């Protein structure tokens, strides 16, 4: 957020809203992450990011192999880009935006595109950061008892701020969103929201509590299996033009609906 907005926010601590940090809180993005691309779970390993051309290893659990990939890291735009070649001369391009509200606990949210599906974006997130050399023991196993629908109760992360997001329908047609950031301790009903079934994109606007500032969230939905409801994407903030911040959501038990 701008220095002016930050000063206003600091003077109204009781009304503080989640926003962009004045400076990055993450010293490095090198490490391993729990990873999800369009409902496919796995891990992501990043090293050598300071060079701007990190070494990247992607492992999708269902494929059962490590993929050594190329990419780029821009500290200025806080964007990690990954190039993943596929068979038959197709490819995927991952665009991931950093969230670093919690010091040294980076997360990423964004999307990938695929060369043989022009115009479509698929949600991606990377979370549960571990420094390089730290073993990751958690297994990512599907729970196919969860409902296969957009409606549900999700764990949520926006720029490193954790919370929850509930999605329910009015007459099962219009998305209704309630957002709760844990550190703020309140539930925020979202009035402006759209759902595009053609591109599986959920968009909503979140007004902040100072200066008429708003955040616009763009989240790409995946539900390829009953257990893989997730969103990956980003938000922008009206007083920080041109910057995108990680945002993602993952399904939790206790869904809501019609």
mmCIF file with all atom_site columns, C-alpha atoms in Angstrom, residues 29-249:
data_model
loop_
_atom_site.group_PDB
_atom_site.id
_atom_site.type_symbol
_atom_site.label_atom_id
_atom_site.label_alt_id
_atom_site.label_comp_id
_atom_site.label_asym_id
_atom_site.label_entity_id
_atom_site.label_seq_id
_atom_site.pdbx_PDB_ins_code
_atom_site.Cartn_x
_atom_site.Cartn_y
_atom_site.Cartn_z
_atom_site.occupancy
_atom_site.B_iso_or_equiv
_atom_site.pdbx_formal_charge
_atom_site.auth_seq_id
_atom_site.auth_comp_id
_atom_site.auth_asym_id
_atom_site.auth_atom_id
_atom_site.pdbx_PDB_model_num
ATOM 1   C CA . UNK A 1 29  ? 11.936  -17.833 -1.960  1.00 0.00 ? 29  UNK A CA 1
ATOM 2   C CA . UNK A 1 30  ? 14.397  -20.741 -2.178  1.00 0.00 ? 30  UNK A CA 1
ATOM 3   C CA . UNK A 1 31  ? 12.911  -23.862 -0.615  1.00 0.00 ? 31  UNK A CA 1
ATOM 4   C CA . UNK A 1 32  ? 10.166  -26.428 -1.085  1.00 0.00 ? 32  UNK A CA 1
ATOM 5   C CA . UNK A 1 33  ? 6.415   -25.890 -1.181  1.00 0.00 ? 33  UNK A CA 1
ATOM 6   C CA . UNK A 1 34  ? 3.274   -27.986 -1.103  1.00 0.00 ? 34  UNK A CA 1
ATOM 7   C CA . UNK A 1 35  ? 1.962   -27.381 -4.585  1.00 0.00 ? 35  UNK A CA 1
ATOM 8   C CA . UNK A 1 36  ? -1.358  -27.637 -6.409  1.00 0.00 ? 36  UNK A CA 1
ATOM 9   C CA . UNK A 1 37  ? -1.941  -26.973 -10.096 1.00 0.00 ? 37  UNK A CA 1
ATOM 10  C CA . UNK A 1 38  ? -5.547  -27.219 -11.257 1.00 0.00 ? 38  UNK A CA 1
ATOM 11  C CA . UNK A 1 39  ? -6.293  -29.825 -8.597  1.00 0.00 ? 39  UNK A CA 1
ATOM 12  C CA . UNK A 1 40  ? -3.129  -31.869 -9.140  1.00 0.00 ? 40  UNK A CA 1
ATOM 13  C CA . UNK A 1 41  ? -1.220  -31.988 -5.837  1.00 0.00 ? 41  UNK A CA 1
ATOM 14  C CA . UNK A 1 42  ? 2.528   -32.300 -5.387  1.00 0.00 ? 42  UNK A CA 1
ATOM 15  C CA . UNK A 1 43  ? 5.620   -30.353 -4.410  1.00 0.00 ? 43  UNK A CA 1
ATOM 16  C CA . UNK A 1 44  ? 7.678   -27.516 -5.865  1.00 0.00 ? 44  UNK A CA 1
ATOM 17  C CA . UNK A 1 45  ? 11.386  -26.965 -5.174  1.00 0.00 ? 45  UNK A CA 1
ATOM 18  C CA . UNK A 1 46  ? 13.043  -23.620 -5.968  1.00 0.00 ? 46  UNK A CA 1
ATOM 19  C CA . UNK A 1 47  ? 16.762  -22.846 -5.649  1.00 0.00 ? 47  UNK A CA 1
ATOM 20  C CA . UNK A 1 48  ? 19.118  -20.159 -6.933  1.00 0.00 ? 48  UNK A CA 1
ATOM 21  C CA . UNK A 1 49  ? 16.415  -17.520 -7.216  1.00 0.00 ? 49  UNK A CA 1
ATOM 22  C CA . UNK A 1 50  ? 18.860  -14.691 -6.483  1.00 0.00 ? 50  UNK A CA 1
ATOM 23  C CA . UNK A 1 51  ? 20.257  -15.180 -9.984  1.00 0.00 ? 51  UNK A CA 1
ATOM 24  C CA . UNK A 1 52  ? 16.873  -14.394 -11.515 1.00 0.00 ? 52  UNK A CA 1
ATOM 25  C CA . UNK A 1 53  ? 16.904  -17.792 -13.263 1.00 0.00 ? 53  UNK A CA 1
ATOM 26  C CA . UNK A 1 54  ? 16.175  -20.331 -10.504 1.00 0.00 ? 54  UNK A CA 1
ATOM 27  C CA . UNK A 1 55  ? 16.473  -24.083 -10.749 1.00 0.00 ? 55  UNK A CA 1
ATOM 28  C CA . UNK A 1 56  ? 12.992  -25.554 -10.359 1.00 0.00 ? 56  UNK A CA 1
ATOM 29  C CA . UNK A 1 57  ? 11.849  -29.096 -9.646  1.00 0.00 ? 57  UNK A CA 1
ATOM 30  C CA . UNK A 1 58  ? 8.137   -29.849 -9.965  1.00 0.00 ? 58  UNK A CA 1
ATOM 31  C CA . UNK A 1 59  ? 6.699   -33.129 -8.702  1.00 0.00 ? 59  UNK A CA 1
ATOM 32  C CA . UNK A 1 60  ? 3.061   -34.011 -9.312  1.00 0.00 ? 60  UNK A CA 1
ATOM 33  C CA . UNK A 1 61  ? 2.162   -36.886 -6.997  1.00 0.00 ? 61  UNK A CA 1
ATOM 34  C CA . UNK A 1 62  ? -0.057  -38.672 -9.524  1.00 0.00 ? 62  UNK A CA 1
ATOM 35  C CA . UNK A 1 63  ? 2.691   -38.615 -12.151 1.00 0.00 ? 63  UNK A CA 1
ATOM 36  C CA . UNK A 1 64  ? 5.314   -39.856 -9.700  1.00 0.00 ? 64  UNK A CA 1
ATOM 37  C CA . UNK A 1 65  ? 8.334   -38.154 -11.229 1.00 0.00 ? 65  UNK A CA 1
ATOM 38  C CA . UNK A 1 66  ? 10.541  -35.120 -10.701 1.00 0.00 ? 66  UNK A CA 1
ATOM 39  C CA . UNK A 1 67  ? 10.535  -32.615 -13.555 1.00 0.00 ? 67  UNK A CA 1
ATOM 40  C CA . UNK A 1 68  ? 13.530  -30.278 -13.857 1.00 0.00 ? 68  UNK A CA 1
ATOM 41  C CA . UNK A 1 69  ? 12.188  -27.023 -15.243 1.00 0.00 ? 69  UNK A CA 1
ATOM 42  C CA . UNK A 1 70  ? 13.392  -23.553 -16.160 1.00 0.00 ? 70  UNK A CA 1
ATOM 43  C CA . UNK A 1 71  ? 11.911  -20.261 -15.095 1.00 0.00 ? 71  UNK A CA 1
ATOM 44  C CA . UNK A 1 72  ? 12.549  -16.729 -13.905 1.00 0.00 ? 72  UNK A CA 1
ATOM 45  C CA . UNK A 1 73  ? 12.132  -14.776 -10.681 1.00 0.00 ? 73  UNK A CA 1
ATOM 46  C CA . UNK A 1 74  ? 11.540  -11.024 -10.587 1.00 0.00 ? 74  UNK A CA 1
ATOM 47  C CA . UNK A 1 75  ? 11.930  -9.499  -7.132  1.00 0.00 ? 75  UNK A CA 1
ATOM 48  C CA . UNK A 1 76  ? 10.669  -6.189  -8.506  1.00 0.00 ? 76  UNK A CA 1
ATOM 49  C CA . UNK A 1 77  ? 7.312   -7.570  -9.640  1.00 0.00 ? 77  UNK A CA 1
ATOM 50  C CA . UNK A 1 78  ? 7.356   -10.412 -7.051  1.00 0.00 ? 78  UNK A CA 1
ATOM 51  C CA . UNK A 1 79  ? 6.578   -12.902 -9.817  1.00 0.00 ? 79  UNK A CA 1
ATOM 52  C CA . UNK A 1 80  ? 7.853   -16.450 -10.359 1.00 0.00 ? 80  UNK A CA 1
ATOM 53  C CA . UNK A 1 81  ? 7.461   -17.797 -13.899 1.00 0.00 ? 81  UNK A CA 1
ATOM 54  C CA . UNK A 1 82  ? 7.902   -21.497 -14.721 1.00 0.00 ? 82  UNK A CA 1
ATOM 55  C CA . UNK A 1 83  ? 8.089   -23.137 -18.143 1.00 0.00 ? 83  UNK A CA 1
ATOM 56  C CA . UNK A 1 84  ? 6.917   -26.762 -18.269 1.00 0.00 ? 84  UNK A CA 1
ATOM 57  C CA . UNK A 1 85  ? 7.174   -28.665 -21.573 1.00 0.00 ? 85  UNK A CA 1
ATOM 58  C CA . UNK A 1 86  ? 4.542   -31.322 -22.283 1.00 0.00 ? 86  UNK A CA 1
ATOM 59  C CA . UNK A 1 87  ? 4.339   -34.118 -24.828 1.00 0.00 ? 87  UNK A CA 1
ATOM 60  C CA . UNK A 1 88  ? 3.422   -33.463 -28.459 1.00 0.00 ? 88  UNK A CA 1
ATOM 61  C CA . UNK A 1 89  ? 5.233   -30.097 -28.438 1.00 0.00 ? 89  UNK A CA 1
ATOM 62  C CA . UNK A 1 90  ? 2.726   -28.544 -26.014 1.00 0.00 ? 90  UNK A CA 1
ATOM 63  C CA . UNK A 1 91  ? 3.747   -26.593 -22.929 1.00 0.00 ? 91  UNK A CA 1
ATOM 64  C CA . UNK A 1 92  ? 2.483   -24.947 -19.760 1.00 0.00 ? 92  UNK A CA 1
ATOM 65  C CA . UNK A 1 93  ? 3.509   -21.530 -18.440 1.00 0.00 ? 93  UNK A CA 1
ATOM 66  C CA . UNK A 1 94  ? 3.055   -20.887 -14.719 1.00 0.00 ? 94  UNK A CA 1
ATOM 67  C CA . UNK A 1 95  ? 2.700   -17.299 -13.464 1.00 0.00 ? 95  UNK A CA 1
ATOM 68  C CA . UNK A 1 96  ? 2.878   -17.159 -9.657  1.00 0.00 ? 96  UNK A CA 1
ATOM 69  C CA . UNK A 1 97  ? 2.627   -14.072 -7.474  1.00 0.00 ? 97  UNK A CA 1
ATOM 70  C CA . UNK A 1 98  ? 4.362   -13.855 -4.100  1.00 0.00 ? 98  UNK A CA 1
ATOM 71  C CA . UNK A 1 99  ? 2.580   -13.433 -0.775  1.00 0.00 ? 99  UNK A CA 1
ATOM 72  C CA . UNK A 1 100 ? 4.921   -12.580 2.111   1.00 0.00 ? 100 UNK A CA 1
ATOM 73  C CA . UNK A 1 101 ? 2.922   -11.015 4.928   1.00 0.00 ? 101 UNK A CA 1
ATOM 74  C CA . UNK A 1 102 ? 4.401   -13.569 7.362   1.00 0.00 ? 102 UNK A CA 1
ATOM 75  C CA . UNK A 1 103 ? 8.205   -13.131 7.521   1.00 0.00 ? 103 UNK A CA 1
ATOM 76  C CA . UNK A 1 104 ? 10.144  -15.953 5.884   1.00 0.00 ? 104 UNK A CA 1
ATOM 77  C CA . UNK A 1 105 ? 6.980   -17.927 5.141   1.00 0.00 ? 105 UNK A CA 1
ATOM 78  C CA . UNK A 1 106 ? 6.436   -17.157 1.448   1.00 0.00 ? 106 UNK A CA 1
ATOM 79  C CA . UNK A 1 107 ? 3.408   -18.421 -0.439  1.00 0.00 ? 107 UNK A CA 1
ATOM 80  C CA . UNK A 1 108 ? 2.433   -18.143 -4.092  1.00 0.00 ? 108 UNK A CA 1
ATOM 81  C CA . UNK A 1 109 ? -0.871  -17.918 -5.913  1.00 0.00 ? 109 UNK A CA 1
ATOM 82  C CA . UNK A 1 110 ? -1.505  -17.627 -9.620  1.00 0.00 ? 110 UNK A CA 1
ATOM 83  C CA . UNK A 1 111 ? -2.323  -19.708 -12.657 1.00 0.00 ? 111 UNK A CA 1
ATOM 84  C CA . UNK A 1 112 ? -0.930  -21.651 -15.581 1.00 0.00 ? 112 UNK A CA 1
ATOM 85  C CA . UNK A 1 113 ? -1.799  -21.540 -19.242 1.00 0.00 ? 113 UNK A CA 1
ATOM 86  C CA . UNK A 1 114 ? -1.446  -24.413 -21.703 1.00 0.00 ? 114 UNK A CA 1
ATOM 87  C CA . UNK A 1 115 ? -0.420  -23.925 -25.309 1.00 0.00 ? 115 UNK A CA 1
ATOM 88  C CA . UNK A 1 116 ? -3.091  -26.206 -26.778 1.00 0.00 ? 116 UNK A CA 1
ATOM 89  C CA . UNK A 1 117 ? -5.910  -24.535 -24.785 1.00 0.00 ? 117 UNK A CA 1
ATOM 90  C CA . UNK A 1 118 ? -5.574  -20.861 -25.753 1.00 0.00 ? 118 UNK A CA 1
ATOM 91  C CA . UNK A 1 119 ? -7.294  -18.294 -23.540 1.00 0.00 ? 119 UNK A CA 1
ATOM 92  C CA . UNK A 1 120 ? -7.818  -20.617 -20.547 1.00 0.00 ? 120 UNK A CA 1
ATOM 93  C CA . UNK A 1 121 ? -6.178  -20.103 -17.134 1.00 0.00 ? 121 UNK A CA 1
ATOM 94  C CA . UNK A 1 122 ? -5.938  -22.792 -14.438 1.00 0.00 ? 122 UNK A CA 1
ATOM 95  C CA . UNK A 1 123 ? -5.564  -22.034 -10.705 1.00 0.00 ? 123 UNK A CA 1
ATOM 96  C CA . UNK A 1 124 ? -2.260  -22.732 -8.947  1.00 0.00 ? 124 UNK A CA 1
ATOM 97  C CA . UNK A 1 125 ? -0.926  -22.246 -5.425  1.00 0.00 ? 125 UNK A CA 1
ATOM 98  C CA . UNK A 1 126 ? 2.236   -23.068 -3.469  1.00 0.00 ? 126 UNK A CA 1
ATOM 99  C CA . UNK A 1 127 ? 2.174   -23.057 0.357   1.00 0.00 ? 127 UNK A CA 1
ATOM 100 C CA . UNK A 1 128 ? 3.628   -24.734 3.473   1.00 0.00 ? 128 UNK A CA 1
ATOM 101 C CA . UNK A 1 129 ? 7.138   -23.400 2.787   1.00 0.00 ? 129 UNK A CA 1
ATOM 102 C CA . UNK A 1 130 ? 10.226  -25.248 4.037   1.00 0.00 ? 130 UNK A CA 1
ATOM 103 C CA . UNK A 1 131 ? 13.834  -23.975 3.668   1.00 0.00 ? 131 UNK A CA 1
ATOM 104 C CA . UNK A 1 132 ? 16.185  -25.846 1.359   1.00 0.00 ? 132 UNK A CA 1
ATOM 105 C CA . UNK A 1 133 ? 17.376  -29.123 2.834   1.00 0.00 ? 133 UNK A CA 1
ATOM 106 C CA . UNK A 1 134 ? 14.398  -29.578 5.146   1.00 0.00 ? 134 UNK A CA 1
ATOM 107 C CA . UNK A 1 135 ? 12.660  -32.909 4.485   1.00 0.00 ? 135 UNK A CA 1
ATOM 108 C CA . UNK A 1 136 ? 8.966   -32.809 3.650   1.00 0.00 ? 136 UNK A CA 1
ATOM 109 C CA . UNK A 1 137 ? 7.195   -35.754 5.238   1.00 0.00 ? 137 UNK A CA 1
ATOM 110 C CA . UNK A 1 138 ? 3.549   -34.791 4.765   1.00 0.00 ? 138 UNK A CA 1
ATOM 111 C CA . UNK A 1 139 ? 1.702   -36.940 2.249   1.00 0.00 ? 139 UNK A CA 1
ATOM 112 C CA . UNK A 1 140 ? -0.936  -35.432 0.003   1.00 0.00 ? 140 UNK A CA 1
ATOM 113 C CA . UNK A 1 141 ? -3.714  -37.985 -0.227  1.00 0.00 ? 141 UNK A CA 1
ATOM 114 C CA . UNK A 1 142 ? -7.089  -37.435 -1.830  1.00 0.00 ? 142 UNK A CA 1
ATOM 115 C CA . UNK A 1 143 ? -10.245 -37.449 0.267   1.00 0.00 ? 143 UNK A CA 1
ATOM 116 C CA . UNK A 1 144 ? -12.920 -38.345 -2.255  1.00 0.00 ? 144 UNK A CA 1
ATOM 117 C CA . UNK A 1 145 ? -15.770 -37.927 0.246   1.00 0.00 ? 145 UNK A CA 1
ATOM 118 C CA . UNK A 1 146 ? -15.776 -34.167 -0.342  1.00 0.00 ? 146 UNK A CA 1
ATOM 119 C CA . UNK A 1 147 ? -18.469 -32.695 -2.619  1.00 0.00 ? 147 UNK A CA 1
ATOM 120 C CA . UNK A 1 148 ? -17.703 -32.023 -6.268  1.00 0.00 ? 148 UNK A CA 1
ATOM 121 C CA . UNK A 1 149 ? -19.051 -28.481 -6.594  1.00 0.00 ? 149 UNK A CA 1
ATOM 122 C CA . UNK A 1 150 ? -18.022 -24.846 -6.371  1.00 0.00 ? 150 UNK A CA 1
ATOM 123 C CA . UNK A 1 151 ? -20.002 -24.399 -3.133  1.00 0.00 ? 151 UNK A CA 1
ATOM 124 C CA . UNK A 1 152 ? -17.940 -25.021 -0.031  1.00 0.00 ? 152 UNK A CA 1
ATOM 125 C CA . UNK A 1 153 ? -15.869 -23.805 2.902   1.00 0.00 ? 153 UNK A CA 1
ATOM 126 C CA . UNK A 1 154 ? -12.248 -23.059 2.064   1.00 0.00 ? 154 UNK A CA 1
ATOM 127 C CA . UNK A 1 155 ? -9.030  -22.264 3.826   1.00 0.00 ? 155 UNK A CA 1
ATOM 128 C CA . UNK A 1 156 ? -7.866  -18.987 2.329   1.00 0.00 ? 156 UNK A CA 1
ATOM 129 C CA . UNK A 1 157 ? -4.609  -17.097 1.906   1.00 0.00 ? 157 UNK A CA 1
ATOM 130 C CA . UNK A 1 158 ? -4.171  -13.580 0.556   1.00 0.00 ? 158 UNK A CA 1
ATOM 131 C CA . UNK A 1 159 ? -0.584  -12.288 0.402   1.00 0.00 ? 159 UNK A CA 1
ATOM 132 C CA . UNK A 1 160 ? 0.322   -14.501 3.373   1.00 0.00 ? 160 UNK A CA 1
ATOM 133 C CA . UNK A 1 161 ? -2.687  -13.484 5.495   1.00 0.00 ? 161 UNK A CA 1
ATOM 134 C CA . UNK A 1 162 ? -4.552  -16.677 6.401   1.00 0.00 ? 162 UNK A CA 1
ATOM 135 C CA . UNK A 1 163 ? -8.276  -17.131 6.901   1.00 0.00 ? 163 UNK A CA 1
ATOM 136 C CA . UNK A 1 164 ? -11.346 -18.732 5.397   1.00 0.00 ? 164 UNK A CA 1
ATOM 137 C CA . UNK A 1 165 ? -13.676 -18.195 2.469   1.00 0.00 ? 165 UNK A CA 1
ATOM 138 C CA . UNK A 1 166 ? -17.187 -19.590 2.178   1.00 0.00 ? 166 UNK A CA 1
ATOM 139 C CA . UNK A 1 167 ? -18.930 -19.824 -1.174  1.00 0.00 ? 167 UNK A CA 1
ATOM 140 C CA . UNK A 1 168 ? -22.655 -20.420 -1.439  1.00 0.00 ? 168 UNK A CA 1
ATOM 141 C CA . UNK A 1 169 ? -25.291 -19.759 -4.072  1.00 0.00 ? 169 UNK A CA 1
ATOM 142 C CA . UNK A 1 170 ? -28.511 -17.781 -4.060  1.00 0.00 ? 170 UNK A CA 1
ATOM 143 C CA . UNK A 1 171 ? -30.869 -20.150 -5.852  1.00 0.00 ? 171 UNK A CA 1
ATOM 144 C CA . UNK A 1 172 ? -27.688 -22.059 -6.783  1.00 0.00 ? 172 UNK A CA 1
ATOM 145 C CA . UNK A 1 173 ? -26.794 -19.539 -9.482  1.00 0.00 ? 173 UNK A CA 1
ATOM 146 C CA . UNK A 1 174 ? -25.043 -16.424 -8.141  1.00 0.00 ? 174 UNK A CA 1
ATOM 147 C CA . UNK A 1 175 ? -21.861 -16.814 -6.048  1.00 0.00 ? 175 UNK A CA 1
ATOM 148 C CA . UNK A 1 176 ? -22.166 -15.389 -2.540  1.00 0.00 ? 176 UNK A CA 1
ATOM 149 C CA . UNK A 1 177 ? -18.833 -14.885 -0.803  1.00 0.00 ? 177 UNK A CA 1
ATOM 150 C CA . UNK A 1 178 ? -17.915 -14.455 2.854   1.00 0.00 ? 178 UNK A CA 1
ATOM 151 C CA . UNK A 1 179 ? -14.252 -13.740 3.577   1.00 0.00 ? 179 UNK A CA 1
ATOM 152 C CA . UNK A 1 180 ? -12.586 -13.916 6.980   1.00 0.00 ? 180 UNK A CA 1
ATOM 153 C CA . UNK A 1 181 ? -8.970  -13.045 7.735   1.00 0.00 ? 181 UNK A CA 1
ATOM 154 C CA . UNK A 1 182 ? -7.858  -14.575 11.045  1.00 0.00 ? 182 UNK A CA 1
ATOM 155 C CA . UNK A 1 183 ? -5.768  -11.587 12.152  1.00 0.00 ? 183 UNK A CA 1
ATOM 156 C CA . UNK A 1 184 ? -8.695  -9.209  11.661  1.00 0.00 ? 184 UNK A CA 1
ATOM 157 C CA . UNK A 1 185 ? -11.165 -11.484 13.467  1.00 0.00 ? 185 UNK A CA 1
ATOM 158 C CA . UNK A 1 186 ? -14.268 -10.598 11.482  1.00 0.00 ? 186 UNK A CA 1
ATOM 159 C CA . UNK A 1 187 ? -16.302 -12.006 8.608   1.00 0.00 ? 187 UNK A CA 1
ATOM 160 C CA . UNK A 1 188 ? -16.703 -9.744  5.590   1.00 0.00 ? 188 UNK A CA 1
ATOM 161 C CA . UNK A 1 189 ? -19.636 -10.301 3.211   1.00 0.00 ? 189 UNK A CA 1
ATOM 162 C CA . UNK A 1 190 ? -18.597 -9.569  -0.359  1.00 0.00 ? 190 UNK A CA 1
ATOM 163 C CA . UNK A 1 191 ? -21.222 -7.636  -2.315  1.00 0.00 ? 191 UNK A CA 1
ATOM 164 C CA . UNK A 1 192 ? -19.513 -7.355  -5.702  1.00 0.00 ? 192 UNK A CA 1
ATOM 165 C CA . UNK A 1 193 ? -18.817 -10.776 -7.185  1.00 0.00 ? 193 UNK A CA 1
ATOM 166 C CA . UNK A 1 194 ? -18.974 -12.559 -10.543 1.00 0.00 ? 194 UNK A CA 1
ATOM 167 C CA . UNK A 1 195 ? -18.595 -16.176 -11.646 1.00 0.00 ? 195 UNK A CA 1
ATOM 168 C CA . UNK A 1 196 ? -17.649 -17.021 -15.236 1.00 0.00 ? 196 UNK A CA 1
ATOM 169 C CA . UNK A 1 197 ? -18.528 -20.686 -15.900 1.00 0.00 ? 197 UNK A CA 1
ATOM 170 C CA . UNK A 1 198 ? -16.788 -20.650 -19.279 1.00 0.00 ? 198 UNK A CA 1
ATOM 171 C CA . UNK A 1 199 ? -13.370 -19.841 -17.784 1.00 0.00 ? 199 UNK A CA 1
ATOM 172 C CA . UNK A 1 200 ? -14.039 -21.115 -14.227 1.00 0.00 ? 200 UNK A CA 1
ATOM 173 C CA . UNK A 1 201 ? -13.083 -17.711 -12.846 1.00 0.00 ? 201 UNK A CA 1
ATOM 174 C CA . UNK A 1 202 ? -14.382 -16.164 -9.633  1.00 0.00 ? 202 UNK A CA 1
ATOM 175 C CA . UNK A 1 203 ? -13.863 -12.406 -9.270  1.00 0.00 ? 203 UNK A CA 1
ATOM 176 C CA . UNK A 1 204 ? -14.806 -10.255 -6.306  1.00 0.00 ? 204 UNK A CA 1
ATOM 177 C CA . UNK A 1 205 ? -14.097 -6.778  -4.934  1.00 0.00 ? 205 UNK A CA 1
ATOM 178 C CA . UNK A 1 206 ? -13.204 -6.238  -1.265  1.00 0.00 ? 206 UNK A CA 1
ATOM 179 C CA . UNK A 1 207 ? -13.463 -2.682  0.074   1.00 0.00 ? 207 UNK A CA 1
ATOM 180 C CA . UNK A 1 208 ? -10.877 -1.785  2.709   1.00 0.00 ? 208 UNK A CA 1
ATOM 181 C CA . UNK A 1 209 ? -11.586 0.387   5.730   1.00 0.00 ? 209 UNK A CA 1
ATOM 182 C CA . UNK A 1 210 ? -9.575  3.435   4.744   1.00 0.00 ? 210 UNK A CA 1
ATOM 183 C CA . UNK A 1 211 ? -9.424  5.962   1.926   1.00 0.00 ? 211 UNK A CA 1
ATOM 184 C CA . UNK A 1 212 ? -11.798 4.220   -0.463  1.00 0.00 ? 212 UNK A CA 1
ATOM 185 C CA . UNK A 1 213 ? -9.145  1.595   -1.235  1.00 0.00 ? 213 UNK A CA 1
ATOM 186 C CA . UNK A 1 214 ? -10.359 -1.695  -2.722  1.00 0.00 ? 214 UNK A CA 1
ATOM 187 C CA . UNK A 1 215 ? -8.876  -5.079  -3.503  1.00 0.00 ? 215 UNK A CA 1
ATOM 188 C CA . UNK A 1 216 ? -9.948  -7.085  -6.549  1.00 0.00 ? 216 UNK A CA 1
ATOM 189 C CA . UNK A 1 217 ? -9.492  -10.863 -6.330  1.00 0.00 ? 217 UNK A CA 1
ATOM 190 C CA . UNK A 1 218 ? -9.194  -13.019 -9.453  1.00 0.00 ? 218 UNK A CA 1
ATOM 191 C CA . UNK A 1 219 ? -9.337  -16.735 -8.618  1.00 0.00 ? 219 UNK A CA 1
ATOM 192 C CA . UNK A 1 220 ? -9.288  -19.690 -11.014 1.00 0.00 ? 220 UNK A CA 1
ATOM 193 C CA . UNK A 1 221 ? -11.257 -22.757 -9.902  1.00 0.00 ? 221 UNK A CA 1
ATOM 194 C CA . UNK A 1 222 ? -10.375 -26.448 -10.272 1.00 0.00 ? 222 UNK A CA 1
ATOM 195 C CA . UNK A 1 223 ? -12.480 -29.494 -9.361  1.00 0.00 ? 223 UNK A CA 1
ATOM 196 C CA . UNK A 1 224 ? -11.020 -32.235 -11.531 1.00 0.00 ? 224 UNK A CA 1
ATOM 197 C CA . UNK A 1 225 ? -11.749 -34.800 -8.778  1.00 0.00 ? 225 UNK A CA 1
ATOM 198 C CA . UNK A 1 226 ? -14.150 -34.786 -5.843  1.00 0.00 ? 226 UNK A CA 1
ATOM 199 C CA . UNK A 1 227 ? -11.207 -34.073 -3.553  1.00 0.00 ? 227 UNK A CA 1
ATOM 200 C CA . UNK A 1 228 ? -9.540  -31.301 -5.532  1.00 0.00 ? 228 UNK A CA 1
ATOM 201 C CA . UNK A 1 229 ? -11.681 -28.209 -5.152  1.00 0.00 ? 229 UNK A CA 1
ATOM 202 C CA . UNK A 1 230 ? -9.233  -25.314 -5.062  1.00 0.00 ? 230 UNK A CA 1
ATOM 203 C CA . UNK A 1 231 ? -8.677  -21.778 -6.296  1.00 0.00 ? 231 UNK A CA 1
ATOM 204 C CA . UNK A 1 232 ? -5.405  -20.192 -7.354  1.00 0.00 ? 232 UNK A CA 1
ATOM 205 C CA . UNK A 1 233 ? -4.944  -16.597 -8.366  1.00 0.00 ? 233 UNK A CA 1
ATOM 206 C CA . UNK A 1 234 ? -4.096  -13.137 -7.105  1.00 0.00 ? 234 UNK A CA 1
ATOM 207 C CA . UNK A 1 235 ? -5.462  -9.824  -5.897  1.00 0.00 ? 235 UNK A CA 1
ATOM 208 C CA . UNK A 1 236 ? -4.690  -6.263  -6.894  1.00 0.00 ? 236 UNK A CA 1
ATOM 209 C CA . UNK A 1 237 ? -5.036  -3.191  -4.683  1.00 0.00 ? 237 UNK A CA 1
ATOM 210 C CA . UNK A 1 238 ? -6.272  0.135   -5.982  1.00 0.00 ? 238 UNK A CA 1
ATOM 211 C CA . UNK A 1 239 ? -3.570  2.210   -4.273  1.00 0.00 ? 239 UNK A CA 1
ATOM 212 C CA . UNK A 1 240 ? -0.722  -0.013  -5.567  1.00 0.00 ? 240 UNK A CA 1
ATOM 213 C CA . UNK A 1 241 ? -1.291  0.029   -9.341  1.00 0.00 ? 241 UNK A CA 1
ATOM 214 C CA . UNK A 1 242 ? 0.329   -2.705  -11.392 1.00 0.00 ? 242 UNK A CA 1
ATOM 215 C CA . UNK A 1 243 ? 1.159   -5.024  -8.475  1.00 0.00 ? 243 UNK A CA 1
ATOM 216 C CA . UNK A 1 244 ? -0.348  -8.486  -7.986  1.00 0.00 ? 244 UNK A CA 1
ATOM 217 C CA . UNK A 1 245 ? -0.366  -10.415 -4.698  1.00 0.00 ? 245 UNK A CA 1
ATOM 218 C CA . UNK A 1 246 ? -0.802  -14.152 -4.163  1.00 0.00 ? 246 UNK A CA 1
ATOM 219 C CA . UNK A 1 247 ? -4.263  -15.474 -3.316  1.00 0.00 ? 247 UNK A CA 1
ATOM 220 C CA . UNK A 1 248 ? -5.511  -19.054 -3.126  1.00 0.00 ? 248 UNK A CA 1
ATOM 221 C CA . UNK A 1 249 ? -8.100  -21.261 -1.414  1.00 0.00 ? 249 UNK A CA 1
#
